[in-house]
Short mmCIF file of C-alpha atoms and ligand atoms in Angstrom, two decimals:
data_model
loop_
_atom_site.label_atom_id
_atom_site.label_comp_id
_atom_site.label_asym_id
_atom_site.label_seq_id
_atom_site.Cartn_x
_atom_site.Cartn_y
_atom_site.Cartn_z
CA MET A 1 174.18 96.12 150.77
CA SER A 2 174.94 99.87 150.14
CA GLY A 3 176.29 101.19 146.56
CA ILE A 4 175.41 100.08 142.71
CA THR A 5 172.40 97.64 142.37
CA PHE A 6 170.13 96.36 139.43
CA ARG A 7 167.49 94.92 141.41
CA PHE A 8 163.77 96.40 141.59
CA SER A 9 162.91 96.76 145.10
CA ASP A 10 160.29 94.20 146.96
CA GLU A 11 157.20 96.27 146.20
CA GLN A 12 158.58 96.94 142.31
CA GLU A 13 159.42 93.60 142.37
CA GLN A 14 155.51 92.20 143.56
CA PHE A 15 154.22 95.00 141.44
CA ARG A 16 155.84 94.03 138.20
CA GLN A 17 154.99 90.13 138.63
CA THR A 18 151.07 91.07 139.01
CA VAL A 19 151.28 93.44 135.84
CA SER A 20 153.30 90.53 134.27
CA ARG A 21 150.48 88.13 135.04
CA PHE A 22 147.61 90.19 134.08
CA ALA A 23 149.27 91.07 130.68
CA ARG A 24 149.88 87.34 129.78
CA GLU A 25 146.78 86.34 130.83
CA ARG A 26 144.34 88.92 129.59
CA LEU A 27 146.19 91.12 127.08
CA ALA A 28 148.43 88.62 125.37
CA PRO A 29 145.83 86.30 123.56
CA GLY A 30 143.80 89.36 121.79
CA TYR A 31 146.61 91.35 120.82
CA LEU A 32 146.99 90.06 117.17
CA LYS A 33 142.85 90.29 116.65
CA ARG A 34 143.05 93.96 118.52
CA SER A 35 145.53 95.25 116.34
CA THR A 36 143.52 95.30 113.51
CA SER A 37 140.70 97.44 114.40
CA ARG A 38 140.83 101.62 115.29
CA ARG A 39 138.76 100.78 118.35
CA TYR A 40 140.43 101.15 121.68
CA PRO A 41 139.44 98.58 124.02
CA MET A 42 138.74 100.50 127.07
CA ASP A 43 137.25 97.41 128.73
CA LEU A 44 140.77 96.40 129.20
CA HIS A 45 142.04 99.56 129.86
CA ALA A 46 140.00 99.80 132.82
CA GLU A 47 141.06 96.35 134.02
CA MET A 48 144.51 97.41 133.53
CA ALA A 49 143.78 100.48 135.48
CA ALA A 50 142.62 98.67 138.41
CA LEU A 51 146.12 97.31 138.75
CA GLY A 52 147.05 100.86 139.48
CA VAL A 53 149.06 101.36 136.36
CA LEU A 54 147.70 104.57 135.31
CA GLY A 55 147.61 106.30 138.57
CA ILE A 56 151.60 106.29 138.79
CA GLY A 57 153.13 109.33 140.75
CA LEU A 58 149.40 111.12 140.46
CA PRO A 59 147.60 112.31 143.29
CA GLU A 60 146.17 109.87 146.07
CA GLN A 61 143.24 111.81 146.47
CA PHE A 62 142.21 111.08 142.73
CA GLY A 63 143.17 107.31 143.06
CA GLY A 64 146.79 107.44 142.14
CA THR A 65 149.92 106.46 144.17
CA GLY A 66 151.14 109.83 145.19
CA ILE A 67 154.19 108.77 145.35
CA GLU A 68 156.52 109.80 142.02
CA ASP A 69 158.14 106.38 141.23
CA PRO A 70 159.24 106.43 137.47
CA VAL A 71 160.80 102.97 137.43
CA LEU A 72 157.30 101.78 138.51
CA LEU A 73 156.15 103.30 135.16
CA GLY A 74 158.78 101.80 133.47
CA ILE A 75 158.17 98.33 134.83
CA ALA A 76 154.41 98.83 133.98
CA CYS A 77 155.25 99.96 129.91
CA GLU A 78 157.89 96.90 129.70
CA GLU A 79 155.50 94.24 131.08
CA ILE A 80 152.39 95.56 129.11
CA GLY A 81 154.48 95.87 125.93
CA ALA A 82 155.69 92.37 126.17
CA ALA A 83 152.13 91.27 125.79
CA ASP A 84 150.57 94.39 123.84
CA VAL A 85 152.41 97.09 122.97
CA ASN A 86 149.61 99.21 122.06
CA ILE A 87 147.94 99.09 125.11
CA ALA A 88 151.20 99.72 127.06
CA ALA A 89 151.09 103.00 125.27
CA ALA A 90 148.23 104.19 127.80
CA PRO A 91 150.52 104.58 130.66
CA VAL A 92 152.68 106.92 129.13
CA THR A 93 150.15 109.09 127.54
CA ILE A 94 148.00 109.41 131.00
CA GLY A 95 151.39 109.82 132.62
CA LEU A 96 152.19 112.69 130.11
CA THR A 97 148.77 114.47 130.50
CA GLY A 98 147.99 113.43 133.90
CA ALA A 99 151.27 114.67 135.43
CA GLN A 100 150.46 117.90 134.17
CA LEU A 101 147.29 118.17 135.24
CA ALA A 102 148.00 116.85 138.71
CA LYS A 103 150.92 119.66 138.62
CA GLY A 104 149.31 122.86 137.18
CA ALA A 105 145.27 122.51 136.41
CA THR A 106 142.77 124.02 138.48
CA SER A 107 140.84 122.04 140.93
CA ALA A 108 137.50 121.78 139.22
CA VAL A 109 139.59 120.35 135.93
CA GLN A 110 141.40 117.78 138.14
CA GLN A 111 138.15 117.04 139.84
CA ARG A 112 136.89 116.64 136.66
CA TRP A 113 139.48 114.44 134.66
CA LEU A 114 142.02 112.82 136.88
CA PRO A 115 139.80 110.31 138.80
CA GLY A 116 138.52 108.81 135.19
CA MET A 117 141.83 108.70 133.96
CA ILE A 118 143.16 107.22 136.81
CA ASP A 119 140.87 104.22 137.15
CA GLY A 120 140.32 103.74 133.14
CA ARG A 121 136.88 105.26 132.32
CA GLU A 122 138.73 108.44 130.67
CA VAL A 123 141.61 109.40 128.39
CA VAL A 124 143.19 112.57 128.01
CA ALA A 125 145.41 112.86 125.13
CA PHE A 126 148.18 114.97 124.06
CA GLY A 127 148.15 117.67 121.24
CA LEU A 128 151.42 119.49 120.52
CA THR A 129 151.95 118.51 116.78
CA GLU A 130 150.61 120.49 113.96
CA PRO A 131 150.84 119.77 110.08
CA GLU A 132 153.52 122.81 110.23
CA ALA A 133 155.10 122.25 113.44
CA GLY A 134 156.06 118.52 114.34
CA SER A 135 160.15 118.47 115.36
CA ASP A 136 159.85 122.17 115.76
CA ALA A 137 156.94 122.11 117.91
CA ALA A 138 157.96 126.14 118.99
CA SER A 139 156.52 127.34 115.57
CA MET A 140 153.30 125.85 116.62
CA ARG A 141 150.21 128.08 115.08
CA THR A 142 147.06 127.29 116.99
CA THR A 143 145.64 130.25 118.77
CA ALA A 144 144.56 130.91 122.07
CA VAL A 145 142.82 134.44 122.25
CA PRO A 146 141.76 135.73 125.57
CA VAL A 147 137.72 136.66 125.66
CA GLU A 148 135.63 136.98 128.79
CA GLY A 149 135.39 134.00 130.98
CA GLY A 150 138.03 131.94 128.92
CA TRP A 151 139.85 131.53 125.76
CA ARG A 152 138.70 130.64 121.82
CA ILE A 153 140.89 128.56 120.59
CA SER A 154 141.57 127.63 117.00
CA GLY A 155 144.02 125.75 115.21
CA GLU A 156 144.82 122.05 114.08
CA LYS A 157 146.46 119.38 116.41
CA ASN A 158 147.11 116.70 113.72
CA SER A 159 148.88 113.70 115.24
CA VAL A 160 147.24 113.10 118.38
CA SER A 161 147.14 109.46 120.16
CA HIS A 162 144.20 107.84 121.84
CA LEU A 163 142.08 110.37 120.24
CA SER A 164 139.64 108.25 119.06
CA ALA A 165 138.98 107.56 122.92
CA ALA A 166 139.50 110.80 124.45
CA GLY A 167 136.90 112.83 126.44
CA ALA A 168 139.79 115.48 126.06
CA THR A 169 142.97 116.52 124.69
CA LEU A 170 145.64 118.87 126.25
CA VAL A 171 145.94 121.47 123.83
CA TYR A 172 149.21 124.01 123.39
CA ALA A 173 148.07 127.09 121.79
CA ARG A 174 150.08 130.71 121.59
CA VAL A 175 148.53 134.29 122.32
CA PRO A 176 148.59 135.98 118.85
CA GLY A 177 151.65 137.89 118.35
CA SER A 178 153.57 135.55 120.60
CA GLU A 179 156.70 133.91 119.18
CA ARG A 180 158.47 130.65 119.48
CA SER A 181 158.18 128.83 122.98
CA ALA A 182 157.41 132.34 124.81
CA GLY A 183 153.24 132.88 124.77
CA VAL A 184 152.49 129.31 124.79
CA SER A 185 149.70 128.29 126.96
CA ALA A 186 148.22 124.76 127.97
CA PHE A 187 144.58 123.81 127.73
CA VAL A 188 142.01 121.04 128.45
CA VAL A 189 139.88 120.87 125.26
CA GLU A 190 136.67 118.38 125.75
CA THR A 191 136.17 116.76 122.50
CA ASP A 192 132.27 117.75 122.51
CA ARG A 193 133.00 121.28 122.57
CA VAL A 194 131.29 123.39 119.93
CA GLY A 195 134.03 123.53 117.08
CA VAL A 196 135.71 120.65 117.52
CA THR A 197 135.71 117.63 114.94
CA VAL A 198 138.02 115.01 114.56
CA GLY A 199 139.84 113.28 111.91
CA GLU A 200 141.35 109.72 111.66
CA PHE A 201 144.35 108.28 110.51
CA THR A 202 144.57 104.85 109.15
CA ASP A 203 148.21 104.02 110.41
CA MET A 204 150.97 101.48 109.16
CA GLY A 205 150.61 100.05 113.12
CA GLN A 206 149.13 100.93 116.58
CA LEU A 207 145.74 101.19 114.69
CA PRO A 208 144.00 100.81 118.45
CA ILE A 209 145.72 104.13 119.51
CA GLY A 210 143.32 105.77 117.29
CA ARG A 211 145.59 108.77 116.13
CA GLY A 212 143.91 111.38 114.93
CA THR A 213 143.30 115.44 114.39
CA LEU A 214 141.75 117.70 116.32
CA TYR A 215 140.59 120.44 114.32
CA MET A 216 139.37 123.49 116.69
CA ASP A 217 137.33 125.97 115.06
CA ASP A 218 137.19 129.16 117.15
CA VAL A 219 136.42 126.70 120.10
CA PHE A 220 135.50 128.54 123.52
CA VAL A 221 137.28 127.37 126.76
CA PRO A 222 136.51 128.55 130.01
CA THR A 223 139.65 130.31 132.02
CA GLU A 224 139.51 127.23 134.42
CA ASN A 225 140.44 124.72 131.82
CA LEU A 226 143.98 126.85 131.40
CA VAL A 227 146.65 124.04 132.80
CA GLY A 228 149.89 125.68 134.39
CA ALA A 229 151.02 129.22 134.00
CA GLU A 230 149.98 131.28 131.22
CA GLY A 231 152.37 131.47 128.70
CA ARG A 232 154.67 128.92 130.53
CA ALA A 233 153.42 125.70 128.95
CA PHE A 234 156.58 125.01 126.56
CA SER A 235 158.94 124.09 129.34
CA MET A 236 156.34 122.34 131.29
CA VAL A 237 155.96 119.77 128.63
CA MET A 238 159.68 119.51 127.73
CA GLY A 239 160.07 118.33 131.13
CA HIS A 240 157.70 115.97 131.10
CA PHE A 241 159.11 114.17 127.63
CA ASP A 242 162.25 113.30 130.04
CA TYR A 243 160.33 110.28 131.28
CA SER A 244 157.71 109.72 128.51
CA ARG A 245 160.78 109.03 126.45
CA ALA A 246 162.35 106.17 128.70
CA ALA A 247 159.00 104.44 129.40
CA ILE A 248 158.44 104.49 125.70
CA GLY A 249 161.80 102.66 125.55
CA LEU A 250 160.68 100.17 127.62
CA GLN A 251 157.33 99.77 125.94
CA CYS A 252 159.08 98.89 122.82
CA LEU A 253 161.49 96.41 124.57
CA GLY A 254 159.03 94.45 125.85
CA ALA A 255 157.83 93.57 122.85
CA ALA A 256 161.42 92.89 121.56
CA ARG A 257 161.91 90.45 124.82
CA SER A 258 158.85 88.53 124.22
CA SER A 259 159.80 88.28 120.46
CA LEU A 260 162.95 86.94 121.57
CA ALA A 261 161.61 84.56 124.07
CA GLU A 262 159.40 82.97 121.09
CA THR A 263 162.01 82.78 118.89
CA TYR A 264 164.32 80.92 121.37
CA SER A 265 161.47 78.30 121.86
CA TYR A 266 161.03 78.08 118.00
CA VAL A 267 164.70 77.71 116.79
CA LYS A 268 164.92 74.68 119.27
CA GLN A 269 162.17 72.85 117.64
CA ARG A 270 162.60 73.72 113.92
CA ARG A 271 164.60 71.47 112.13
CA SER A 272 166.54 71.93 108.69
CA PHE A 273 168.99 69.86 107.53
CA GLY A 274 168.53 67.39 110.09
CA LYS A 275 169.15 69.75 112.87
CA PRO A 276 167.44 72.09 115.20
CA ILE A 277 167.74 75.55 113.33
CA ALA A 278 169.39 76.69 116.74
CA ALA A 279 172.43 74.66 115.70
CA PHE A 280 173.34 76.92 112.98
CA GLN A 281 175.77 79.98 114.05
CA GLY A 282 173.95 81.85 111.63
CA VAL A 283 170.59 81.42 113.53
CA SER A 284 172.02 81.78 117.30
CA LEU A 285 174.58 84.16 117.01
CA PRO A 286 172.28 86.97 115.38
CA LEU A 287 169.94 86.45 118.24
CA ALA A 288 172.81 86.85 121.06
CA GLU A 289 173.32 90.04 119.65
CA HIS A 290 169.96 91.36 119.63
CA ALA A 291 169.60 89.70 123.25
CA THR A 292 172.77 91.80 124.31
CA LEU A 293 171.42 94.88 122.40
CA VAL A 294 167.81 94.65 124.43
CA GLU A 295 169.61 94.32 127.66
CA ALA A 296 171.95 97.11 127.45
CA ALA A 297 168.94 99.40 125.88
CA ARG A 298 166.89 98.08 128.84
CA TRP A 299 169.10 99.28 131.52
CA LEU A 300 170.01 102.59 129.81
CA CYS A 301 166.15 103.52 130.28
CA TYR A 302 165.80 102.05 134.01
CA ARG A 303 168.62 104.06 134.69
CA THR A 304 167.11 107.12 133.10
CA LEU A 305 164.09 106.53 135.36
CA TRP A 306 166.03 106.02 138.22
CA LEU A 307 167.84 109.17 137.92
CA ARG A 308 164.32 111.17 137.37
CA GLN A 309 163.30 109.63 140.84
CA ALA A 310 166.72 110.74 142.52
CA GLY A 311 166.18 114.09 141.05
CA LEU A 312 169.24 114.14 138.93
CA PRO A 313 169.75 115.42 135.43
CA HIS A 314 168.74 113.12 132.94
CA THR A 315 167.47 114.90 129.77
CA ALA A 316 170.03 113.52 127.51
CA GLU A 317 169.85 109.94 128.83
CA ALA A 318 166.05 110.38 127.95
CA ALA A 319 166.65 111.50 124.52
CA MET A 320 169.35 108.38 124.23
CA CYS A 321 166.34 105.98 125.46
CA LYS A 322 163.84 107.37 123.18
CA TRP A 323 166.23 107.18 119.54
CA TRP A 324 167.72 104.04 120.31
CA ALA A 325 165.57 101.41 122.34
CA PRO A 326 162.89 101.27 119.56
CA VAL A 327 165.28 100.81 117.08
CA VAL A 328 167.16 97.84 119.15
CA ALA A 329 163.47 96.78 119.58
CA LYS A 330 162.71 96.77 115.94
CA ASN A 331 165.80 94.94 114.99
CA ALA A 332 165.34 92.54 117.08
CA ILE A 333 161.48 91.90 115.95
CA GLU A 334 162.79 91.97 112.19
CA THR A 335 165.43 89.45 112.89
CA CYS A 336 162.67 87.23 114.94
CA LEU A 337 160.47 87.34 112.09
CA LEU A 338 162.94 86.23 109.52
CA THR A 339 164.13 83.50 111.90
CA HIS A 340 160.39 82.25 111.71
CA GLY A 341 160.72 82.13 107.95
CA HIS A 342 157.28 82.44 106.10
CA TYR A 343 155.09 81.77 109.08
CA GLY A 344 156.54 84.71 110.57
CA TRP A 345 155.61 86.99 107.71
CA SER A 346 152.18 85.81 107.89
CA ASP A 347 149.35 87.22 110.57
CA GLU A 348 149.18 84.04 112.35
CA LEU A 349 152.22 85.16 114.43
CA PRO A 350 152.87 88.27 116.08
CA PHE A 351 156.20 89.66 114.67
CA GLN A 352 155.14 91.68 111.68
CA GLN A 353 152.34 93.41 113.80
CA ARG A 354 154.94 94.18 116.60
CA PHE A 355 157.19 95.16 113.87
CA ARG A 356 154.78 97.70 112.48
CA ASP A 357 153.66 98.85 116.08
CA VAL A 358 157.07 99.56 117.25
CA PHE A 359 158.64 101.45 114.01
CA GLY A 360 156.15 104.25 115.16
CA TYR A 361 158.14 104.77 118.17
CA GLN A 362 160.98 105.96 115.96
CA ILE A 363 158.94 108.99 115.27
CA GLY A 364 156.47 109.34 118.14
CA ASP A 365 157.73 111.87 120.97
CA GLY A 366 160.48 113.32 118.72
CA THR A 367 162.77 111.90 116.06
CA ALA A 368 166.13 110.09 116.13
CA GLN A 369 167.75 113.20 114.42
CA ILE A 370 165.72 115.51 117.42
CA GLN A 371 166.69 113.80 120.21
CA LYS A 372 170.63 113.53 118.98
CA GLN A 373 170.57 117.25 118.92
CA VAL A 374 168.87 117.11 122.25
CA ILE A 375 172.09 114.69 123.37
CA ALA A 376 174.54 116.55 121.33
CA SER A 377 173.71 119.78 122.88
CA ARG A 378 173.46 118.64 126.92
CA LEU A 379 176.79 116.92 126.11
CA ILE A 380 178.44 119.63 123.79
CA GLY A 381 176.48 123.01 124.36
CA PRO A 382 174.29 125.52 122.32
CA GLU A 383 177.07 125.76 119.37
CA VAL A 384 175.96 122.67 118.17
CA ARG A 385 172.06 123.70 117.47
CA ASP A 386 171.75 123.71 113.80
CA ARG A 387 168.36 125.14 114.01
C1 FAD B 401 153.02 106.72 116.62
C2 FAD B 401 153.14 108.56 116.75
C3 FAD B 401 152.27 108.89 117.69
C4 FAD B 401 152.53 110.31 118.05
N1 FAD B 401 151.71 110.69 118.99
C5 FAD B 401 151.48 112.05 119.04
C6 FAD B 401 150.89 112.47 120.09
O1 FAD B 401 150.28 111.85 120.91
N2 FAD B 401 150.63 113.92 120.28
C7 FAD B 401 151.53 114.88 119.45
O2 FAD B 401 151.45 116.18 119.98
N3 FAD B 401 152.31 114.39 118.61
C8 FAD B 401 152.51 112.90 118.17
N4 FAD B 401 152.98 112.41 117.28
C9 FAD B 401 153.64 113.30 116.49
C10 FAD B 401 155.37 113.44 116.46
O3 FAD B 401 155.59 114.14 117.66
C11 FAD B 401 155.80 113.96 114.79
O4 FAD B 401 155.37 113.43 114.13
C12 FAD B 401 157.26 114.17 115.38
O5 FAD B 401 157.99 114.98 116.50
C13 FAD B 401 157.86 114.48 114.05
O6 FAD B 401 157.52 115.76 113.41
P1 FAD B 401 156.84 115.65 111.89
O7 FAD B 401 156.23 114.30 111.78
O8 FAD B 401 156.18 116.71 111.85
O9 FAD B 401 158.56 115.47 111.06
P2 FAD B 401 159.12 116.98 110.73
O10 FAD B 401 159.34 117.67 111.88
O11 FAD B 401 158.43 117.42 109.52
O12 FAD B 401 160.61 116.25 110.37
C14 FAD B 401 160.44 115.19 108.81
C15 FAD B 401 161.88 114.75 108.95
O13 FAD B 401 162.91 115.81 109.19
C16 FAD B 401 163.89 115.53 110.07
N5 FAD B 401 164.12 116.90 110.73
C17 FAD B 401 163.15 117.78 111.04
N6 FAD B 401 163.96 118.88 111.43
C18 FAD B 401 165.12 118.40 111.76
C19 FAD B 401 166.69 119.05 112.11
N7 FAD B 401 166.60 120.20 112.62
N8 FAD B 401 168.00 118.33 111.70
C20 FAD B 401 167.68 116.77 111.51
N9 FAD B 401 166.84 116.65 111.00
C21 FAD B 401 165.33 116.99 111.18
C22 FAD B 401 163.04 114.99 111.06
O14 FAD B 401 163.90 114.18 111.88
C23 FAD B 401 162.12 113.95 110.40
O15 FAD B 401 162.75 112.98 109.84
C24 FAD B 401 152.86 111.26 117.05
C25 FAD B 401 153.71 110.57 115.90
C26 FAD B 401 153.62 109.36 115.80
C27 FAD B 401 154.48 108.72 114.64
#
């Protein structure tokens, strides 16, 4: 059959079923307990890696799949997100940093980090945001001063997911005197280098992701730790956001999908005024609306990943996924929580936790306002920029 199709390929469907079974059996049962701790479960992370989830699109010589298959990454994020939305962040982070290392790192750095990132022993986190540079990342102040044999890096990356488990962070820094995106380079900064210290956040959700601050005080990194061409890192990372954004959407929608499935079961057995609450349209119709929105957002995300796979433009679509899918997911989960009454509010059920975990994705990887600016500038042109 030619033309449009909304089916995964046989290989993708087989992978989906494998990941889904693992997620249901190994991840779903401990989700709530794990969510209360900042400890990232490296044991489960390695089990997940054994399914090939962390090597999608990364070079075969280091244990990856070799073939870039963004749809497969989306499937992994959705299925894992359905069981534990926090652990589902790992394929996104590893995908984001691993792809940059695979494309631009020296062979020594690739050998050092990529095998462990793919088989689940190591995490390389992603450090772009700074105290004075979030949405406006190009205004970063962290400096990399060229010195004999390498660079000296000073600055602060103050919103690094997975920092608690990371052996290194991919840090973006500028040559002193350079401005905006010009002069920004990327470096692998190992957490145990002299001059590196780490701070922690206690967030509203996503605790196991261990978001933290990386302080760098005149940290020496050797020349070989430069990733990609000198001064070109900004455009490199922006291109990678175009698929992490769709993957994040699916991660959140997975959590919404589970919440809706659990709520459909609940409304059929919970009774009030002598009937199952499913009989009340005040209960069933909002759920129908959320199911519609989740389905629509899900296919937007998969189409975006498919566009990437096909080598077609997808920057605007990725931004659409990023601002919309977390909102759709959060709203669906909120309704599921409310539909469970006081049980939903308690920590005996997962809704309050999923709500808080998904909420953060409205900010991480760029806020809705910034995504809408990306969309507007693609659809209208640079005239729309108000920055
Ligand atoms: C859960 C989570 C995980 C994260 N993980 C990472 C990570 O791993 N690595 C990393 O580097 N960063 C990470 N971040 C940081 C994230 O990318 C930034 O928080 C985000 O880009 C926004 O920057 P900011 O927080 O400094 O907000 P600001 O840029 O200060 O924005 C504040 C508010 O102003 C609005 N705003 C700013 N500029 C404009 C404008 N021009 N027009 C309209 N509104 C505007 C924003 O939308 C926002 O509502 C993470 C954040 C969260 C919450």
